[in-house]
């Protein structure tokens, strides 16, 4: 049973809304939400208006929509577009999820967000379903986007740090995942680092994975104590696996602020485009300043 939760900073109690109050306690014990959550969206509201005390905000839908397994119900406003034949939009939990739709031959589907505040350390956790027909294109370049995070501006548009997680074709019917980051100042991100196995097909087509991303800024301008981590567990797995750990790096606040991570996007541009209409699904998006490895 899915719950929609908003935790307001400085308030010690959580407000839980359950579709069935009779088994709310049972559900809480089986799937407890992490403490000190800044933001949580299960998309059960069927809109993109969920917020928190700091002012978290989803940007406009860019080839994204909230869907049930029968129809798309939100895309920059209420809609009711029946699911095309042959598609599977079954959510991870509850009745709704966020869909990222890549039409055949098109490179872009993306959901941007503003955290509403600036956080020196930030954690994200969410479920992501590999498309049932996923194939990573092979013509160069093959880099795609999974997630991006920044402080004052994305890459060359800011003077603060940026972190980007990029899948690449592995040449063996699958994808690897890399990290690129920008320390700050002028210019863009550096080279791709820590290439690790990510998705194999057809084995992983249609599977749900839970992703945890962590980014920690440096404590000083010239202090090499920043950290980037990636964790993942498949739906069938009980424990998270550490995919990336990039530590002892310098990612200070920009000189004019903000003093922490402030904005980002999920998914994004792909190279090359998919040959078929391809849908990713996301569910239970969670943001915290504390560990989400539970």
Coordinates of C-alpha atoms in Angstrom, one line a residue:
X1 CA 0.0 0.0 0.0
X2 CA 1.5 3.3 -1.0
X3 CA 1.5 6.4 1.2
X4 CA 1.9 10.0 0.3
X5 CA 4.1 11.8 2.9
X6 CA 5.2 15.4 3.4
X7 CA 7.7 16.1 6.3
X8 CA 8.1 19.7 7.2
X9 CA 11.5 20.7 8.5
X10 CA 11.6 21.4 12.2
X11 CA 8.3 19.4 12.9
X12 CA 8.9 16.2 14.7
X13 CA 5.7 14.4 13.6
X14 CA 5.0 12.8 10.2
X15 CA 1.6 13.0 8.5
X16 CA 0.7 9.6 7.0
X17 CA -2.2 9.3 4.6
X18 CA -3.1 5.7 3.7
X19 CA -5.6 4.4 1.3
X20 CA -6.7 1.9 4.0
X21 CA -6.5 3.0 7.6
X22 CA -7.3 -0.5 8.8
X23 CA -3.9 -1.8 7.8
X24 CA -1.9 1.4 8.1
X25 CA 0.1 0.2 11.1
X26 CA 0.9 -3.1 9.3
X27 CA 2.1 -1.2 6.2
X28 CA 4.2 1.1 8.3
X29 CA 6.0 -1.8 9.9
X30 CA 6.6 -3.6 6.6
X31 CA 7.8 -0.6 4.7
X32 CA 8.9 2.2 7.1
X33 CA 9.8 5.5 5.7
X34 CA 13.3 6.8 6.6
X35 CA 13.5 9.4 9.4
X36 CA 14.2 13.1 8.6
X37 CA 12.8 12.8 5.1
X38 CA 12.8 16.2 3.4
X39 CA 10.5 15.2 0.6
X40 CA 8.6 12.1 -0.6
X41 CA 6.3 11.7 -3.6
X42 CA 4.5 8.4 -4.4
X43 CA 2.6 10.2 -7.2
X44 CA -0.6 8.9 -5.7
X45 CA -1.9 12.5 -5.7
X46 CA -2.1 12.1 -9.5
X47 CA -0.4 15.6 -9.9
X48 CA 3.0 17.2 -9.7
X49 CA 2.0 19.6 -6.9
X50 CA 3.5 17.8 -3.9
X51 CA 5.8 20.1 -1.9
X52 CA 7.3 20.6 1.6
X53 CA 8.1 23.4 4.0
X54 CA 11.3 24.3 2.1
X55 CA 9.4 24.7 -1.2
X56 CA 10.3 21.6 -3.2
X57 CA 8.9 22.0 -6.7
X58 CA 8.6 19.8 -9.7
X59 CA 9.3 21.7 -12.9
X60 CA 7.1 21.3 -16.0
X61 CA 6.7 17.9 -17.5
X62 CA 9.0 17.3 -20.4
X63 CA 7.8 14.1 -22.0
X64 CA 7.0 12.9 -18.5
X65 CA 3.5 12.1 -17.2
X66 CA 1.9 10.5 -14.2
X67 CA 0.3 7.3 -15.3
X68 CA -1.8 4.4 -14.0
X69 CA -1.7 1.1 -15.8
X70 CA -4.8 2.3 -17.7
X71 CA -4.0 5.9 -18.7
X72 CA -1.8 9.0 -18.4
X73 CA -3.5 11.3 -15.9
X74 CA -1.2 14.3 -15.5
X75 CA 1.0 16.2 -17.9
X76 CA 1.3 19.9 -16.9
X77 CA -2.4 19.5 -15.9
X78 CA -5.0 16.9 -15.7
X79 CA -5.4 14.6 -18.7
X80 CA -6.9 11.2 -19.5
X81 CA -5.0 9.6 -22.3
X82 CA -5.6 5.8 -22.5
X83 CA -2.6 3.6 -22.5
X84 CA -1.6 2.5 -26.0
X85 CA -2.0 -1.2 -26.7
X86 CA 1.0 -3.3 -25.8
X87 CA 2.4 -1.0 -23.1
X88 CA 2.9 -2.0 -19.4
X89 CA 2.6 0.9 -17.0
X90 CA 2.2 -1.2 -13.8
X91 CA 3.6 1.0 -10.9
X92 CA 5.9 -0.3 -8.3
X93 CA 3.3 0.2 -5.6
X94 CA -0.1 1.8 -5.4
X95 CA -1.8 3.0 -8.6
X96 CA 0.5 5.7 -10.0
X97 CA 4.0 6.2 -11.2
X98 CA 5.9 8.9 -13.2
X99 CA 6.6 7.9 -16.8
X100 CA 9.5 9.1 -18.9
X101 CA 8.5 8.6 -22.5
X102 CA 11.1 8.5 -25.3
X103 CA 9.3 8.4 -28.7
X104 CA 11.2 6.4 -31.3
X105 CA 13.9 8.6 -32.8
X106 CA 13.7 11.3 -30.1
X107 CA 16.5 12.0 -27.6
X108 CA 14.9 13.8 -24.7
X109 CA 12.6 13.1 -21.8
X110 CA 13.4 14.8 -18.5
X111 CA 11.9 15.8 -15.1
X112 CA 13.6 18.8 -13.4
X113 CA 13.1 19.8 -9.8
X114 CA 14.1 22.4 -7.3
X115 CA 14.8 21.3 -3.8
X116 CA 13.6 24.6 -2.3
X117 CA 16.6 24.9 -0.1
X118 CA 20.4 24.3 -0.3
X119 CA 21.9 21.2 1.4
X120 CA 25.6 20.5 1.9
X121 CA 24.8 16.8 1.9
X122 CA 21.8 15.2 0.1
X123 CA 20.5 11.7 -0.5
X124 CA 18.0 10.5 -3.1
X125 CA 16.2 7.2 -3.3
X126 CA 13.7 6.0 -5.9
X127 CA 12.5 3.0 -7.8
X128 CA 13.1 2.9 -11.5
X129 CA 11.8 0.3 -13.9
X130 CA 13.9 -0.7 -16.9
X131 CA 11.7 -0.4 -20.1
X132 CA 10.3 -3.7 -21.2
X133 CA 11.9 -3.2 -24.6
X134 CA 15.1 -1.5 -23.4
X135 CA 18.1 -1.6 -25.7
X136 CA 21.0 0.8 -25.4
X137 CA 21.8 2.2 -28.8
X138 CA 25.3 1.4 -30.2
X139 CA 26.1 4.3 -32.6
X140 CA 28.6 6.8 -31.1
X141 CA 28.3 8.6 -28.8
X142 CA 26.3 6.3 -26.5
X143 CA 26.2 8.4 -23.4
X144 CA 22.8 8.8 -21.7
X145 CA 21.6 10.6 -18.6
X146 CA 20.3 9.0 -15.4
X147 CA 20.5 11.9 -12.9
X148 CA 22.0 15.4 -12.5
X149 CA 22.5 17.6 -9.5
X150 CA 24.0 21.1 -9.0
X151 CA 24.1 24.1 -6.8
X152 CA 23.9 27.5 -8.6
X153 CA 23.7 26.4 -12.2
X154 CA 24.1 23.3 -14.4
X155 CA 27.6 22.6 -15.6
X156 CA 28.9 25.6 -17.5
X157 CA 25.8 27.7 -16.5
X158 CA 27.1 28.0 -12.9
X159 CA 30.3 28.4 -10.9
X160 CA 29.5 25.7 -8.4
X161 CA 29.7 21.9 -8.5
X162 CA 27.7 19.7 -10.8
X163 CA 27.4 15.9 -10.6
X164 CA 26.0 13.8 -13.5
X165 CA 25.4 10.0 -13.6
X166 CA 25.7 8.7 -17.2
X167 CA 24.9 5.3 -18.6
X168 CA 27.0 4.1 -21.6
X169 CA 26.6 1.2 -24.1
X170 CA 29.0 -1.6 -22.9
X171 CA 29.2 -3.3 -26.3
X172 CA 27.8 -6.5 -24.8
X173 CA 24.0 -6.0 -24.8
X174 CA 24.0 -3.7 -21.8
X175 CA 24.9 -0.5 -20.1
X176 CA 27.6 0.7 -17.8
X177 CA 27.2 3.7 -15.4
X178 CA 29.8 6.4 -14.9
X179 CA 30.1 9.6 -12.8
X180 CA 31.2 13.0 -14.0
X181 CA 31.5 16.0 -11.8
X182 CA 32.6 19.6 -11.8
X183 CA 34.5 21.1 -8.9
X184 CA 33.4 24.6 -9.6
X185 CA 34.6 27.7 -11.4
X186 CA 34.5 28.2 -15.1
X187 CA 34.1 25.3 -17.6
X188 CA 32.2 22.1 -17.5
X189 CA 32.5 18.6 -16.0
X190 CA 35.6 16.5 -16.1
X191 CA 36.1 13.0 -17.5
X192 CA 33.8 10.0 -16.9
X193 CA 34.9 8.0 -13.9
X194 CA 34.3 4.6 -12.3
X195 CA 32.5 2.8 -15.1
X196 CA 30.5 0.0 -13.6
X197 CA 28.0 -2.6 -14.9
X198 CA 24.5 -1.3 -14.9
X199 CA 21.9 -3.0 -17.1
X200 CA 21.9 -6.1 -19.2
X201 CA 19.3 -7.0 -21.8
X202 CA 17.1 -9.0 -22.3
X203 CA 17.7 -10.2 -18.7
X204 CA 16.9 -6.8 -17.0
X205 CA 14.0 -5.7 -19.3
X206 CA 11.0 -4.9 -17.2
X207 CA 12.8 -5.1 -13.8
X208 CA 12.5 -2.6 -11.0
X209 CA 15.6 -1.3 -9.3
X210 CA 15.9 0.9 -6.3
X211 CA 18.6 3.6 -6.6
X212 CA 20.3 5.6 -3.9
X213 CA 22.4 8.6 -4.8
X214 CA 24.5 10.6 -2.3
X215 CA 26.3 13.9 -2.9
X216 CA 28.3 15.7 -0.1
X217 CA 30.0 19.1 -0.7
X218 CA 33.4 20.0 0.6
X219 CA 33.6 21.7 4.1
X220 CA 35.9 24.4 2.8
X221 CA 37.1 26.0 -0.5
X222 CA 40.3 24.0 -0.7
X223 CA 39.2 20.9 1.3
X224 CA 39.2 17.5 -0.4
X225 CA 36.5 15.9 1.6
X226 CA 33.6 15.8 -0.8
X227 CA 31.9 12.6 -1.6
X228 CA 29.7 11.0 -4.4
X229 CA 28.1 7.6 -4.0
X230 CA 25.8 5.4 -5.9
X231 CA 23.9 2.3 -4.6
X232 CA 21.5 0.0 -6.3
X233 CA 19.4 -3.1 -5.4
X234 CA 17.1 -5.0 -7.7
X235 CA 13.6 -5.7 -6.5
X236 CA 14.6 -9.3 -5.7
X237 CA 17.5 -8.3 -3.6
X238 CA 17.5 -7.5 0.1
X239 CA 20.6 -5.4 0.4
X240 CA 22.0 -2.5 -1.6
X241 CA 25.2 -2.8 -3.6
X242 CA 27.7 0.0 -3.7
X243 CA 28.2 0.9 -7.3
X244 CA 30.4 4.1 -7.0
X245 CA 32.3 5.8 -4.2
X246 CA 34.2 8.9 -5.3
X247 CA 35.8 10.4 -2.2
X248 CA 38.5 12.9 -1.2
X249 CA 37.5 15.3 -3.9
X250 CA 36.9 19.1 -3.9
X251 CA 33.4 20.4 -4.5
X252 CA 33.1 23.7 -2.5
X253 CA 30.1 26.0 -2.4
X254 CA 30.1 28.7 -5.2
X255 CA 31.4 32.0 -3.9
X256 CA 28.0 33.7 -4.3
X257 CA 25.9 30.7 -3.0
X258 CA 23.8 28.8 -2.6
X259 CA 25.6 26.9 0.2
X260 CA 24.6 23.4 -1.0
X261 CA 22.8 21.3 -3.6
X262 CA 19.7 23.0 -4.9
X263 CA 18.4 21.7 -8.2
X264 CA 18.6 18.7 -10.5
X265 CA 16.9 16.5 -13.2
X266 CA 16.0 12.9 -13.6
X267 CA 16.8 11.0 -16.8
X268 CA 17.4 13.4 -19.7
X269 CA 19.2 13.4 -23.1
X270 CA 20.1 10.1 -24.7
X271 CA 22.6 9.2 -27.4
X272 CA 21.6 7.6 -29.8
X273 CA 17.7 7.7 -29.6
X274 CA 15.8 4.5 -29.1
X275 CA 14.5 2.7 -32.2
X276 CA 11.1 2.0 -30.6
X277 CA 8.8 4.0 -28.3
X278 CA 10.4 3.4 -24.9
X279 CA 9.0 4.1 -21.4
X280 CA 10.9 4.3 -18.1
X281 CA 8.8 4.4 -14.9
X282 CA 9.8 6.0 -11.5
X283 CA 8.1 5.5 -8.2
X284 CA 8.5 6.5 -4.5
X285 CA 10.9 9.4 -5.0
X286 CA 12.5 10.3 -1.6
X287 CA 14.9 13.1 -0.6
X288 CA 16.8 13.3 2.7
X289 CA 19.8 14.8 4.4
X290 CA 20.4 11.5 6.2
X291 CA 21.2 8.0 4.9
X292 CA 18.5 6.3 2.8
X293 CA 20.1 2.8 2.9
X294 CA 17.1 1.3 4.7

